Amino acid sequence: MEYTVNKLAKLAGVSTRTLRYYDEIGLLKPARVASSGYRIYGQREVDLLQQILFYREMGLELAEISRLVHSGEYAPSAVLAEHLDALIRRRAQLDGLIAAVKKPYAIWKETNQ
């Protein structure tokens, strides 16, 4: 199946501007450009967009995503392991912040009731 920018944007839940930008920076090129100038995407591009959106959700920058998905050495398991470690470190940091706020908040709440 083939998709225009509009159809792919609706399917993926992104804006058409995002898809055009990804094309502009070389992150997600269309399979072809029709004689009308419309960008046409195939299943390969849809799959790649899913990967891109997954990595964006994980907080990766577009340059890093591009390096990952376009390198010949792309290893999803290594990327996921690295990000899992980063998320665990971030969670520990957030747990520390929550603990630091809980105690004064509990005291404030008691005195203001």
PDB file of N, CA and C in Angstrom:
ATOM      1  N   MET A   1       0.841  -1.181   0.000  1.00  0.00           N
ATOM      2  CA  MET A   1       0.000   0.000   0.000  1.00  0.00           C
ATOM      3  C   MET A   1       0.882   1.238   0.000  1.00  0.00           C
ATOM      4  N   GLU A   2       0.408   2.275  -0.646  1.00  0.00           N
ATOM      5  CA  GLU A   2       1.146   3.537  -0.702  1.00  0.00           C
ATOM      6  C   GLU A   2       0.340   4.630  -0.004  1.00  0.00           C
ATOM      7  N   TYR A   3       1.086   5.583   0.556  1.00  0.00           N
ATOM      8  CA  TYR A   3       0.467   6.658   1.323  1.00  0.00           C
ATOM      9  C   TYR A   3       1.016   8.006   0.877  1.00  0.00           C
ATOM     10  N   THR A   4       0.135   8.982   0.804  1.00  0.00           N
ATOM     11  CA  THR A   4       0.569  10.357   0.610  1.00  0.00           C
ATOM     12  C   THR A   4       0.960  10.911   1.971  1.00  0.00           C
ATOM     13  N   VAL A   5       1.506  12.105   1.985  1.00  0.00           N
ATOM     14  CA  VAL A   5       1.871  12.749   3.242  1.00  0.00           C
ATOM     15  C   VAL A   5       0.645  12.837   4.157  1.00  0.00           C
ATOM     16  N   ASN A   6      -0.478  13.276   3.611  1.00  0.00           N
ATOM     17  CA  ASN A   6      -1.686  13.415   4.434  1.00  0.00           C
ATOM     18  C   ASN A   6      -2.135  12.089   5.029  1.00  0.00           C
ATOM     19  N   LYS A   7      -2.163  11.050   4.208  1.00  0.00           N
ATOM     20  CA  LYS A   7      -2.624   9.748   4.689  1.00  0.00           C
ATOM     21  C   LYS A   7      -1.673   9.173   5.736  1.00  0.00           C
ATOM     22  N   LEU A   8      -0.370   9.292   5.490  1.00  0.00           N
ATOM     23  CA  LEU A   8       0.602   8.759   6.439  1.00  0.00           C
ATOM     24  C   LEU A   8       0.567   9.551   7.752  1.00  0.00           C
ATOM     25  N   ALA A   9       0.403  10.850   7.651  1.00  0.00           N
ATOM     26  CA  ALA A   9       0.326  11.682   8.857  1.00  0.00           C
ATOM     27  C   ALA A   9      -0.862  11.256   9.715  1.00  0.00           C
ATOM     28  N   LYS A  10      -2.006  11.059   9.090  1.00  0.00           N
ATOM     29  CA  LYS A  10      -3.192  10.626   9.837  1.00  0.00           C
ATOM     30  C   LYS A  10      -2.991   9.235  10.423  1.00  0.00           C
ATOM     31  N   LEU A  11      -2.417   8.339   9.657  1.00  0.00           N
ATOM     32  CA  LEU A  11      -2.177   6.972  10.107  1.00  0.00           C
ATOM     33  C   LEU A  11      -1.250   6.947  11.322  1.00  0.00           C
ATOM     34  N   ALA A  12      -0.202   7.763  11.292  1.00  0.00           N
ATOM     35  CA  ALA A  12       0.817   7.739  12.343  1.00  0.00           C
ATOM     36  C   ALA A  12       0.542   8.706  13.490  1.00  0.00           C
ATOM     37  N   GLY A  13      -0.407   9.601  13.304  1.00  0.00           N
ATOM     38  CA  GLY A  13      -0.708  10.566  14.355  1.00  0.00           C
ATOM     39  C   GLY A  13       0.318  11.680  14.470  1.00  0.00           C
ATOM     40  N   VAL A  14       0.900  12.043  13.339  1.00  0.00           N
ATOM     41  CA  VAL A  14       1.851  13.157  13.305  1.00  0.00           C
ATOM     42  C   VAL A  14       1.334  14.192  12.315  1.00  0.00           C
ATOM     43  N   SER A  15       1.963  15.339  12.311  1.00  0.00           N
ATOM     44  CA  SER A  15       1.539  16.374  11.370  1.00  0.00           C
ATOM     45  C   SER A  15       2.217  16.171  10.015  1.00  0.00           C
ATOM     46  N   THR A  16       1.601  16.726   8.991  1.00  0.00           N
ATOM     47  CA  THR A  16       2.214  16.683   7.665  1.00  0.00           C
ATOM     48  C   THR A  16       3.512  17.482   7.680  1.00  0.00           C
ATOM     49  N   ARG A  17       3.545  18.515   8.497  1.00  0.00           N
ATOM     50  CA  ARG A  17       4.758  19.339   8.619  1.00  0.00           C
ATOM     51  C   ARG A  17       5.920  18.485   9.147  1.00  0.00           C
ATOM     52  N   THR A  18       5.630  17.613  10.107  1.00  0.00           N
ATOM     53  CA  THR A  18       6.654  16.720  10.649  1.00  0.00           C
ATOM     54  C   THR A  18       7.225  15.829   9.558  1.00  0.00           C
ATOM     55  N   LEU A  19       6.358  15.234   8.759  1.00  0.00           N
ATOM     56  CA  LEU A  19       6.828  14.355   7.685  1.00  0.00           C
ATOM     57  C   LEU A  19       7.659  15.119   6.660  1.00  0.00           C
ATOM     58  N   ARG A  20       7.233  16.320   6.344  1.00  0.00           N
ATOM     59  CA  ARG A  20       8.005  17.126   5.388  1.00  0.00           C
ATOM     60  C   ARG A  20       9.369  17.492   5.971  1.00  0.00           C
ATOM     61  N   TYR A  21       9.391  17.779   7.263  1.00  0.00           N
ATOM     62  CA  TYR A  21      10.655  18.107   7.924  1.00  0.00           C
ATOM     63  C   TYR A  21      11.574  16.891   7.941  1.00  0.00           C
ATOM     64  N   TYR A  22      11.030  15.717   8.265  1.00  0.00           N
ATOM     65  CA  TYR A  22      11.835  14.499   8.259  1.00  0.00           C
ATOM     66  C   TYR A  22      12.421  14.242   6.873  1.00  0.00           C
ATOM     67  N   ASP A  23      11.676  14.558   5.843  1.00  0.00           N
ATOM     68  CA  ASP A  23      12.182  14.427   4.477  1.00  0.00           C
ATOM     69  C   ASP A  23      13.307  15.444   4.250  1.00  0.00           C
ATOM     70  N   GLU A  24      13.071  16.664   4.666  1.00  0.00           N
ATOM     71  CA  GLU A  24      14.043  17.747   4.471  1.00  0.00           C
ATOM     72  C   GLU A  24      15.393  17.422   5.115  1.00  0.00           C
ATOM     73  N   ILE A  25      15.374  16.836   6.306  1.00  0.00           N
ATOM     74  CA  ILE A  25      16.629  16.537   6.999  1.00  0.00           C
ATOM     75  C   ILE A  25      17.179  15.147   6.656  1.00  0.00           C
ATOM     76  N   GLY A  26      16.484  14.421   5.787  1.00  0.00           N
ATOM     77  CA  GLY A  26      16.968  13.118   5.344  1.00  0.00           C
ATOM     78  C   GLY A  26      16.669  11.978   6.296  1.00  0.00           C
ATOM     79  N   LEU A  27      15.826  12.204   7.275  1.00  0.00           N
ATOM     80  CA  LEU A  27      15.494  11.166   8.239  1.00  0.00           C
ATOM     81  C   LEU A  27      14.513  10.154   7.658  1.00  0.00           C
ATOM     82  N   LEU A  28      13.505  10.646   6.958  1.00  0.00           N
ATOM     83  CA  LEU A  28      12.484   9.775   6.364  1.00  0.00           C
ATOM     84  C   LEU A  28      12.157  10.289   4.966  1.00  0.00           C
ATOM     85  N   LYS A  29      12.803   9.699   3.996  1.00  0.00           N
ATOM     86  CA  LYS A  29      12.566  10.071   2.602  1.00  0.00           C
ATOM     87  C   LYS A  29      11.389   9.263   2.053  1.00  0.00           C
ATOM     88  N   PRO A  30      10.580   9.863   1.199  1.00  0.00           N
ATOM     89  CA  PRO A  30       9.498   9.088   0.576  1.00  0.00           C
ATOM     90  C   PRO A  30      10.076   8.034  -0.371  1.00  0.00           C
ATOM     91  N   ALA A  31       9.284   7.009  -0.643  1.00  0.00           N
ATOM     92  CA  ALA A  31       9.706   5.973  -1.586  1.00  0.00           C
ATOM     93  C   ALA A  31       9.891   6.577  -2.972  1.00  0.00           C
ATOM     94  N   ARG A  32       9.022   7.530  -3.266  1.00  0.00           N
ATOM     95  CA  ARG A  32       9.107   8.214  -4.556  1.00  0.00           C
ATOM     96  C   ARG A  32       8.334   9.526  -4.478  1.00  0.00           C
ATOM     97  N   VAL A  33       8.562  10.370  -5.456  1.00  0.00           N
ATOM     98  CA  VAL A  33       7.806  11.605  -5.581  1.00  0.00           C
ATOM     99  C   VAL A  33       7.039  11.519  -6.896  1.00  0.00           C
ATOM    100  N   ALA A  34       5.725  11.638  -6.817  1.00  0.00           N
ATOM    101  CA  ALA A  34       4.873  11.535  -8.006  1.00  0.00           C
ATOM    102  C   ALA A  34       5.107  12.728  -8.925  1.00  0.00           C
ATOM    103  N   SER A  35       4.679  12.605 -10.152  1.00  0.00           N
ATOM    104  CA  SER A  35       4.837  13.697 -11.119  1.00  0.00           C
ATOM    105  C   SER A  35       4.123  14.958 -10.645  1.00  0.00           C
ATOM    106  N   SER A  36       3.127  14.797  -9.806  1.00  0.00           N
ATOM    107  CA  SER A  36       2.392  15.941  -9.256  1.00  0.00           C
ATOM    108  C   SER A  36       3.182  16.629  -8.139  1.00  0.00           C
ATOM    109  N   GLY A  37       4.292  15.989  -7.715  1.00  0.00           N
ATOM    110  CA  GLY A  37       5.081  16.543  -6.629  1.00  0.00           C
ATOM    111  C   GLY A  37       4.727  15.955  -5.272  1.00  0.00           C
ATOM    112  N   TYR A  38       3.714  15.098  -5.240  1.00  0.00           N
ATOM    113  CA  TYR A  38       3.297  14.482  -3.974  1.00  0.00           C
ATOM    114  C   TYR A  38       4.342  13.457  -3.533  1.00  0.00           C
ATOM    115  N   ARG A  39       4.651  13.475  -2.264  1.00  0.00           N
ATOM    116  CA  ARG A  39       5.527  12.454  -1.690  1.00  0.00           C
ATOM    117  C   ARG A  39       4.694  11.188  -1.487  1.00  0.00           C
ATOM    118  N   ILE A  40       5.250  10.065  -1.894  1.00  0.00           N
ATOM    119  CA  ILE A  40       4.559   8.783  -1.764  1.00  0.00           C
ATOM    120  C   ILE A  40       5.418   7.859  -0.893  1.00  0.00           C
ATOM    121  N   TYR A  41       4.788   7.320   0.153  1.00  0.00           N
ATOM    122  CA  TYR A  41       5.475   6.449   1.107  1.00  0.00           C
ATOM    123  C   TYR A  41       4.940   5.034   0.984  1.00  0.00           C
ATOM    124  N   GLY A  42       5.833   4.058   1.093  1.00  0.00           N
ATOM    125  CA  GLY A  42       5.448   2.648   1.068  1.00  0.00           C
ATOM    126  C   GLY A  42       5.576   2.026   2.444  1.00  0.00           C
ATOM    127  N   GLN A  43       5.449   0.707   2.503  1.00  0.00           N
ATOM    128  CA  GLN A  43       5.492  -0.002   3.782  1.00  0.00           C
ATOM    129  C   GLN A  43       6.837   0.151   4.483  1.00  0.00           C
ATOM    130  N   ARG A  44       7.909   0.164   3.723  1.00  0.00           N
ATOM    131  CA  ARG A  44       9.247   0.330   4.316  1.00  0.00           C
ATOM    132  C   ARG A  44       9.327   1.645   5.078  1.00  0.00           C
ATOM    133  N   GLU A  45       8.796   2.705   4.482  1.00  0.00           N
ATOM    134  CA  GLU A  45       8.824   4.025   5.122  1.00  0.00           C
ATOM    135  C   GLU A  45       7.895   4.078   6.337  1.00  0.00           C
ATOM    136  N   VAL A  46       6.759   3.377   6.244  1.00  0.00           N
ATOM    137  CA  VAL A  46       5.840   3.309   7.382  1.00  0.00           C
ATOM    138  C   VAL A  46       6.542   2.630   8.560  1.00  0.00           C
ATOM    139  N   ASP A  47       7.240   1.531   8.289  1.00  0.00           N
ATOM    140  CA  ASP A  47       7.973   0.821   9.339  1.00  0.00           C
ATOM    141  C   ASP A  47       9.067   1.706   9.946  1.00  0.00           C
ATOM    142  N   LEU A  48       9.779   2.414   9.088  1.00  0.00           N
ATOM    143  CA  LEU A  48      10.822   3.315   9.564  1.00  0.00           C
ATOM    144  C   LEU A  48      10.232   4.434  10.412  1.00  0.00           C
ATOM    145  N   LEU A  49       9.108   4.977  10.003  1.00  0.00           N
ATOM    146  CA  LEU A  49       8.446   6.026  10.782  1.00  0.00           C
ATOM    147  C   LEU A  49       8.062   5.505  12.163  1.00  0.00           C
ATOM    148  N   GLN A  50       7.609   4.273  12.241  1.00  0.00           N
ATOM    149  CA  GLN A  50       7.272   3.693  13.546  1.00  0.00           C
ATOM    150  C   GLN A  50       8.502   3.637  14.446  1.00  0.00           C
ATOM    151  N   GLN A  51       9.638   3.273  13.878  1.00  0.00           N
ATOM    152  CA  GLN A  51      10.880   3.251  14.655  1.00  0.00           C
ATOM    153  C   GLN A  51      11.242   4.657  15.120  1.00  0.00           C
ATOM    154  N   ILE A  52      11.144   5.606  14.213  1.00  0.00           N
ATOM    155  CA  ILE A  52      11.472   6.996  14.534  1.00  0.00           C
ATOM    156  C   ILE A  52      10.595   7.492  15.675  1.00  0.00           C
ATOM    157  N   LEU A  53       9.313   7.243  15.586  1.00  0.00           N
ATOM    158  CA  LEU A  53       8.387   7.707  16.623  1.00  0.00           C
ATOM    159  C   LEU A  53       8.649   7.009  17.956  1.00  0.00           C
ATOM    160  N   PHE A  54       9.018   5.757  17.908  1.00  0.00           N
ATOM    161  CA  PHE A  54       9.369   5.032  19.121  1.00  0.00           C
ATOM    162  C   PHE A  54      10.574   5.687  19.794  1.00  0.00           C
ATOM    163  N   TYR A  55      11.597   5.971  19.031  1.00  0.00           N
ATOM    164  CA  TYR A  55      12.797   6.595  19.595  1.00  0.00           C
ATOM    165  C   TYR A  55      12.528   8.023  20.066  1.00  0.00           C
ATOM    166  N   ARG A  56      11.665   8.730  19.366  1.00  0.00           N
ATOM    167  CA  ARG A  56      11.292  10.078  19.821  1.00  0.00           C
ATOM    168  C   ARG A  56      10.587   9.991  21.171  1.00  0.00           C
ATOM    169  N   GLU A  57       9.720   9.008  21.309  1.00  0.00           N
ATOM    170  CA  GLU A  57       9.010   8.811  22.571  1.00  0.00           C
ATOM    171  C   GLU A  57       9.991   8.503  23.699  1.00  0.00           C
ATOM    172  N   MET A  58      11.090   7.851  23.367  1.00  0.00           N
ATOM    173  CA  MET A  58      12.113   7.537  24.358  1.00  0.00           C
ATOM    174  C   MET A  58      12.993   8.747  24.674  1.00  0.00           C
ATOM    175  N   GLY A  59      12.808   9.825  23.927  1.00  0.00           N
ATOM    176  CA  GLY A  59      13.548  11.049  24.219  1.00  0.00           C
ATOM    177  C   GLY A  59      14.800  11.273  23.397  1.00  0.00           C
ATOM    178  N   LEU A  60      15.034  10.473  22.378  1.00  0.00           N
ATOM    179  CA  LEU A  60      16.216  10.664  21.549  1.00  0.00           C
ATOM    180  C   LEU A  60      16.061  11.877  20.646  1.00  0.00           C
ATOM    181  N   GLU A  61      17.169  12.524  20.383  1.00  0.00           N
ATOM    182  CA  GLU A  61      17.198  13.647  19.446  1.00  0.00           C
ATOM    183  C   GLU A  61      17.154  13.092  18.020  1.00  0.00           C
ATOM    184  N   LEU A  62      16.666  13.912  17.100  1.00  0.00           N
ATOM    185  CA  LEU A  62      16.536  13.466  15.703  1.00  0.00           C
ATOM    186  C   LEU A  62      17.876  13.073  15.096  1.00  0.00           C
ATOM    187  N   ALA A  63      18.936  13.789  15.422  1.00  0.00           N
ATOM    188  CA  ALA A  63      20.256  13.459  14.870  1.00  0.00           C
ATOM    189  C   ALA A  63      20.691  12.059  15.316  1.00  0.00           C
ATOM    190  N   GLU A  64      20.432  11.737  16.576  1.00  0.00           N
ATOM    191  CA  GLU A  64      20.777  10.413  17.097  1.00  0.00           C
ATOM    192  C   GLU A  64      19.912   9.338  16.443  1.00  0.00           C
ATOM    193  N   ILE A  65      18.648   9.624  16.273  1.00  0.00           N
ATOM    194  CA  ILE A  65      17.747   8.668  15.616  1.00  0.00           C
ATOM    195  C   ILE A  65      18.221   8.408  14.197  1.00  0.00           C
ATOM    196  N   SER A  66      18.572   9.456  13.500  1.00  0.00           N
ATOM    197  CA  SER A  66      19.048   9.314  12.125  1.00  0.00           C
ATOM    198  C   SER A  66      20.295   8.438  12.081  1.00  0.00           C
ATOM    199  N   ARG A  67      21.213   8.699  12.999  1.00  0.00           N
ATOM    200  CA  ARG A  67      22.442   7.898  13.051  1.00  0.00           C
ATOM    201  C   ARG A  67      22.110   6.429  13.300  1.00  0.00           C
ATOM    202  N   LEU A  68      21.173   6.183  14.190  1.00  0.00           N
ATOM    203  CA  LEU A  68      20.813   4.809  14.536  1.00  0.00           C
ATOM    204  C   LEU A  68      20.163   4.073  13.371  1.00  0.00           C
ATOM    205  N   VAL A  69      19.161   4.687  12.775  1.00  0.00           N
ATOM    206  CA  VAL A  69      18.379   3.959  11.767  1.00  0.00           C
ATOM    207  C   VAL A  69      19.039   3.923  10.393  1.00  0.00           C
ATOM    208  N   HIS A  70      20.015   4.802  10.170  1.00  0.00           N
ATOM    209  CA  HIS A  70      20.653   4.821   8.855  1.00  0.00           C
ATOM    210  C   HIS A  70      22.062   4.246   8.843  1.00  0.00           C
ATOM    211  N   SER A  71      22.563   3.846  10.002  1.00  0.00           N
ATOM    212  CA  SER A  71      23.904   3.254  10.025  1.00  0.00           C
ATOM    213  C   SER A  71      23.794   1.779   9.680  1.00  0.00           C
ATOM    214  N   GLY A  72      24.821   1.261   9.087  1.00  0.00           N
ATOM    215  CA  GLY A  72      24.846  -0.162   8.767  1.00  0.00           C
ATOM    216  C   GLY A  72      25.033  -1.017  10.006  1.00  0.00           C
ATOM    217  N   GLU A  73      25.381  -0.376  11.118  1.00  0.00           N
ATOM    218  CA  GLU A  73      25.649  -1.097  12.355  1.00  0.00           C
ATOM    219  C   GLU A  73      24.484  -0.988  13.333  1.00  0.00           C
ATOM    220  N   TYR A  74      23.336  -0.674  12.846  1.00  0.00           N
ATOM    221  CA  TYR A  74      22.160  -0.478  13.690  1.00  0.00           C
ATOM    222  C   TYR A  74      21.835  -1.751  14.458  1.00  0.00           C
ATOM    223  N   ALA A  75      21.822  -1.649  15.791  1.00  0.00           N
ATOM    224  CA  ALA A  75      21.517  -2.797  16.653  1.00  0.00           C
ATOM    225  C   ALA A  75      20.432  -2.388  17.643  1.00  0.00           C
ATOM    226  N   PRO A  76      19.167  -2.674  17.322  1.00  0.00           N
ATOM    227  CA  PRO A  76      18.072  -2.260  18.200  1.00  0.00           C
ATOM    228  C   PRO A  76      18.228  -2.713  19.642  1.00  0.00           C
ATOM    229  N   SER A  77      18.734  -3.920  19.859  1.00  0.00           N
ATOM    230  CA  SER A  77      18.862  -4.420  21.227  1.00  0.00           C
ATOM    231  C   SER A  77      19.853  -3.578  22.029  1.00  0.00           C
ATOM    232  N   ALA A  78      20.943  -3.162  21.424  1.00  0.00           N
ATOM    233  CA  ALA A  78      21.929  -2.327  22.119  1.00  0.00           C
ATOM    234  C   ALA A  78      21.342  -0.959  22.437  1.00  0.00           C
ATOM    235  N   VAL A  79      20.596  -0.401  21.499  1.00  0.00           N
ATOM    236  CA  VAL A  79      19.961   0.897  21.711  1.00  0.00           C
ATOM    237  C   VAL A  79      18.954   0.807  22.846  1.00  0.00           C
ATOM    238  N   LEU A  80      18.150  -0.242  22.834  1.00  0.00           N
ATOM    239  CA  LEU A  80      17.147  -0.416  23.884  1.00  0.00           C
ATOM    240  C   LEU A  80      17.801  -0.623  25.248  1.00  0.00           C
ATOM    241  N   ALA A  81      18.875  -1.392  25.303  1.00  0.00           N
ATOM    242  CA  ALA A  81      19.572  -1.618  26.574  1.00  0.00           C
ATOM    243  C   ALA A  81      20.144  -0.313  27.113  1.00  0.00           C
ATOM    244  N   GLU A  82      20.717   0.479  26.231  1.00  0.00           N
ATOM    245  CA  GLU A  82      21.283   1.771  26.625  1.00  0.00           C
ATOM    246  C   GLU A  82      20.191   2.695  27.159  1.00  0.00           C
ATOM    247  N   HIS A  83      19.062   2.714  26.492  1.00  0.00           N
ATOM    248  CA  HIS A  83      17.975   3.580  26.926  1.00  0.00           C
ATOM    249  C   HIS A  83      17.303   3.075  28.196  1.00  0.00           C
ATOM    250  N   LEU A  84      17.245   1.778  28.346  1.00  0.00           N
ATOM    251  CA  LEU A  84      16.712   1.232  29.585  1.00  0.00           C
ATOM    252  C   LEU A  84      17.569   1.690  30.763  1.00  0.00           C
ATOM    253  N   ASP A  85      18.876   1.624  30.604  1.00  0.00           N
ATOM    254  CA  ASP A  85      19.776   2.099  31.658  1.00  0.00           C
ATOM    255  C   ASP A  85      19.546   3.581  31.949  1.00  0.00           C
ATOM    256  N   ALA A  86      19.406   4.377  30.909  1.00  0.00           N
ATOM    257  CA  ALA A  86      19.178   5.811  31.094  1.00  0.00           C
ATOM    258  C   ALA A  86      17.849   6.072  31.796  1.00  0.00           C
ATOM    259  N   LEU A  87      16.820   5.322  31.441  1.00  0.00           N
ATOM    260  CA  LEU A  87      15.512   5.497  32.074  1.00  0.00           C
ATOM    261  C   LEU A  87      15.550   5.089  33.548  1.00  0.00           C
ATOM    262  N   ILE A  88      16.277   4.035  33.845  1.00  0.00           N
ATOM    263  CA  ILE A  88      16.401   3.607  35.238  1.00  0.00           C
ATOM    264  C   ILE A  88      17.129   4.672  36.056  1.00  0.00           C
ATOM    265  N   ARG A  89      18.187   5.248  35.486  1.00  0.00           N
ATOM    266  CA  ARG A  89      18.896   6.335  36.174  1.00  0.00           C
ATOM    267  C   ARG A  89      17.979   7.537  36.374  1.00  0.00           C
ATOM    268  N   ARG A  90      17.181   7.847  35.367  1.00  0.00           N
ATOM    269  CA  ARG A  90      16.251   8.975  35.458  1.00  0.00           C
ATOM    270  C   ARG A  90      15.183   8.710  36.524  1.00  0.00           C
ATOM    271  N   ARG A  91      14.688   7.485  36.561  1.00  0.00           N
ATOM    272  CA  ARG A  91      13.691   7.126  37.564  1.00  0.00           C
ATOM    273  C   ARG A  91      14.268   7.275  38.972  1.00  0.00           C
ATOM    274  N   ALA A  92      15.505   6.845  39.163  1.00  0.00           N
ATOM    275  CA  ALA A  92      16.147   6.979  40.469  1.00  0.00           C
ATOM    276  C   ALA A  92      16.274   8.453  40.849  1.00  0.00           C
ATOM    277  N   GLN A  93      16.607   9.280  39.876  1.00  0.00           N
ATOM    278  CA  GLN A  93      16.703  10.720  40.126  1.00  0.00           C
ATOM    279  C   GLN A  93      15.329  11.281  40.514  1.00  0.00           C
ATOM    280  N   LEU A  94      14.298  10.896  39.799  1.00  0.00           N
ATOM    281  CA  LEU A  94      12.944  11.362  40.115  1.00  0.00           C
ATOM    282  C   LEU A  94      12.479  10.853  41.477  1.00  0.00           C
ATOM    283  N   ASP A  95      12.802   9.603  41.810  1.00  0.00           N
ATOM    284  CA  ASP A  95      12.439   9.068  43.122  1.00  0.00           C
ATOM    285  C   ASP A  95      13.093   9.889  44.231  1.00  0.00           C
ATOM    286  N   GLY A  96      14.333  10.295  44.015  1.00  0.00           N
ATOM    287  CA  GLY A  96      15.018  11.136  44.994  1.00  0.00           C
ATOM    288  C   GLY A  96      14.354  12.495  45.136  1.00  0.00           C
ATOM    289  N   LEU A  97      13.958  13.087  44.030  1.00  0.00           N
ATOM    290  CA  LEU A  97      13.268  14.380  44.074  1.00  0.00           C
ATOM    291  C   LEU A  97      11.919  14.264  44.767  1.00  0.00           C
ATOM    292  N   ILE A  98      11.196  13.200  44.483  1.00  0.00           N
ATOM    293  CA  ILE A  98       9.890  12.989  45.119  1.00  0.00           C
ATOM    294  C   ILE A  98      10.066  12.857  46.627  1.00  0.00           C
ATOM    295  N   ALA A  99      11.034  12.075  47.039  1.00  0.00           N
ATOM    296  CA  ALA A  99      11.287  11.896  48.470  1.00  0.00           C
ATOM    297  C   ALA A  99      11.658  13.224  49.126  1.00  0.00           C
ATOM    298  N   ALA A 100      12.429  14.041  48.419  1.00  0.00           N
ATOM    299  CA  ALA A 100      12.850  15.326  48.970  1.00  0.00           C
ATOM    300  C   ALA A 100      11.672  16.289  49.133  1.00  0.00           C
ATOM    301  N   VAL A 101      10.663  16.162  48.305  1.00  0.00           N
ATOM    302  CA  VAL A 101       9.507  17.056  48.365  1.00  0.00           C
ATOM    303  C   VAL A 101       8.433  16.523  49.313  1.00  0.00           C
ATOM    304  N   LYS A 102       8.328  15.233  49.442  1.00  0.00           N
ATOM    305  CA  LYS A 102       7.265  14.635  50.258  1.00  0.00           C
ATOM    306  C   LYS A 102       7.303  15.098  51.714  1.00  0.00           C
ATOM    307  N   LYS A 103       8.470  15.085  52.319  1.00  0.00           N
ATOM    308  CA  LYS A 103       8.570  15.396  53.743  1.00  0.00           C
ATOM    309  C   LYS A 103       8.134  16.837  54.031  1.00  0.00           C
ATOM    310  N   PRO A 104       8.692  17.842  53.355  1.00  0.00           N
ATOM    311  CA  PRO A 104       8.233  19.204  53.633  1.00  0.00           C
ATOM    312  C   PRO A 104       6.758  19.407  53.280  1.00  0.00           C
ATOM    313  N   TYR A 105       6.293  18.728  52.242  1.00  0.00           N
ATOM    314  CA  TYR A 105       4.889  18.848  51.856  1.00  0.00           C
ATOM    315  C   TYR A 105       3.983  18.303  52.953  1.00  0.00           C
ATOM    316  N   ALA A 106       4.354  17.162  53.530  1.00  0.00           N
ATOM    317  CA  ALA A 106       3.556  16.557  54.600  1.00  0.00           C
ATOM    318  C   ALA A 106       3.494  17.498  55.797  1.00  0.00           C
ATOM    319  N   ILE A 107       4.615  18.118  56.123  1.00  0.00           N
ATOM    320  CA  ILE A 107       4.648  19.066  57.244  1.00  0.00           C
ATOM    321  C   ILE A 107       3.772  20.281  56.925  1.00  0.00           C
ATOM    322  N   TRP A 108       3.903  20.821  55.746  1.00  0.00           N
ATOM    323  CA  TRP A 108       3.096  21.976  55.328  1.00  0.00           C
ATOM    324  C   TRP A 108       1.612  21.653  55.383  1.00  0.00           C
ATOM    325  N   LYS A 109       1.270  20.475  54.892  1.00  0.00           N
ATOM    326  CA  LYS A 109      -0.140  20.055  54.843  1.00  0.00           C
ATOM    327  C   LYS A 109      -0.720  19.952  56.251  1.00  0.00           C
ATOM    328  N   GLU A 110       0.060  19.392  57.190  1.00  0.00           N
ATOM    329  CA  GLU A 110      -0.406  19.268  58.583  1.00  0.00           C
ATOM    330  C   GLU A 110      -0.652  20.635  59.223  1.00  0.00           C
ATOM    331  N   THR A 111       0.226  21.571  58.966  1.00  0.00           N
ATOM    332  CA  THR A 111       0.119  22.881  59.613  1.00  0.00           C
ATOM    333  C   THR A 111      -0.925  23.774  58.958  1.00  0.00           C
ATOM    334  N   ASN A 112      -1.383  23.437  57.766  1.00  0.00           N
ATOM    335  CA  ASN A 112      -2.331  24.274  57.043  1.00  0.00           C
ATOM    336  C   ASN A 112      -3.728  23.675  56.964  1.00  0.00           C
ATOM    337  N   GLN A 113      -4.017  22.743  57.812  1.00  0.00           N
ATOM    338  CA  GLN A 113      -5.367  22.152  57.791  1.00  0.00           C
ATOM    339  C   GLN A 113      -6.238  22.731  58.850  1.00  0.00           C
TER     340      GLN A 113
END
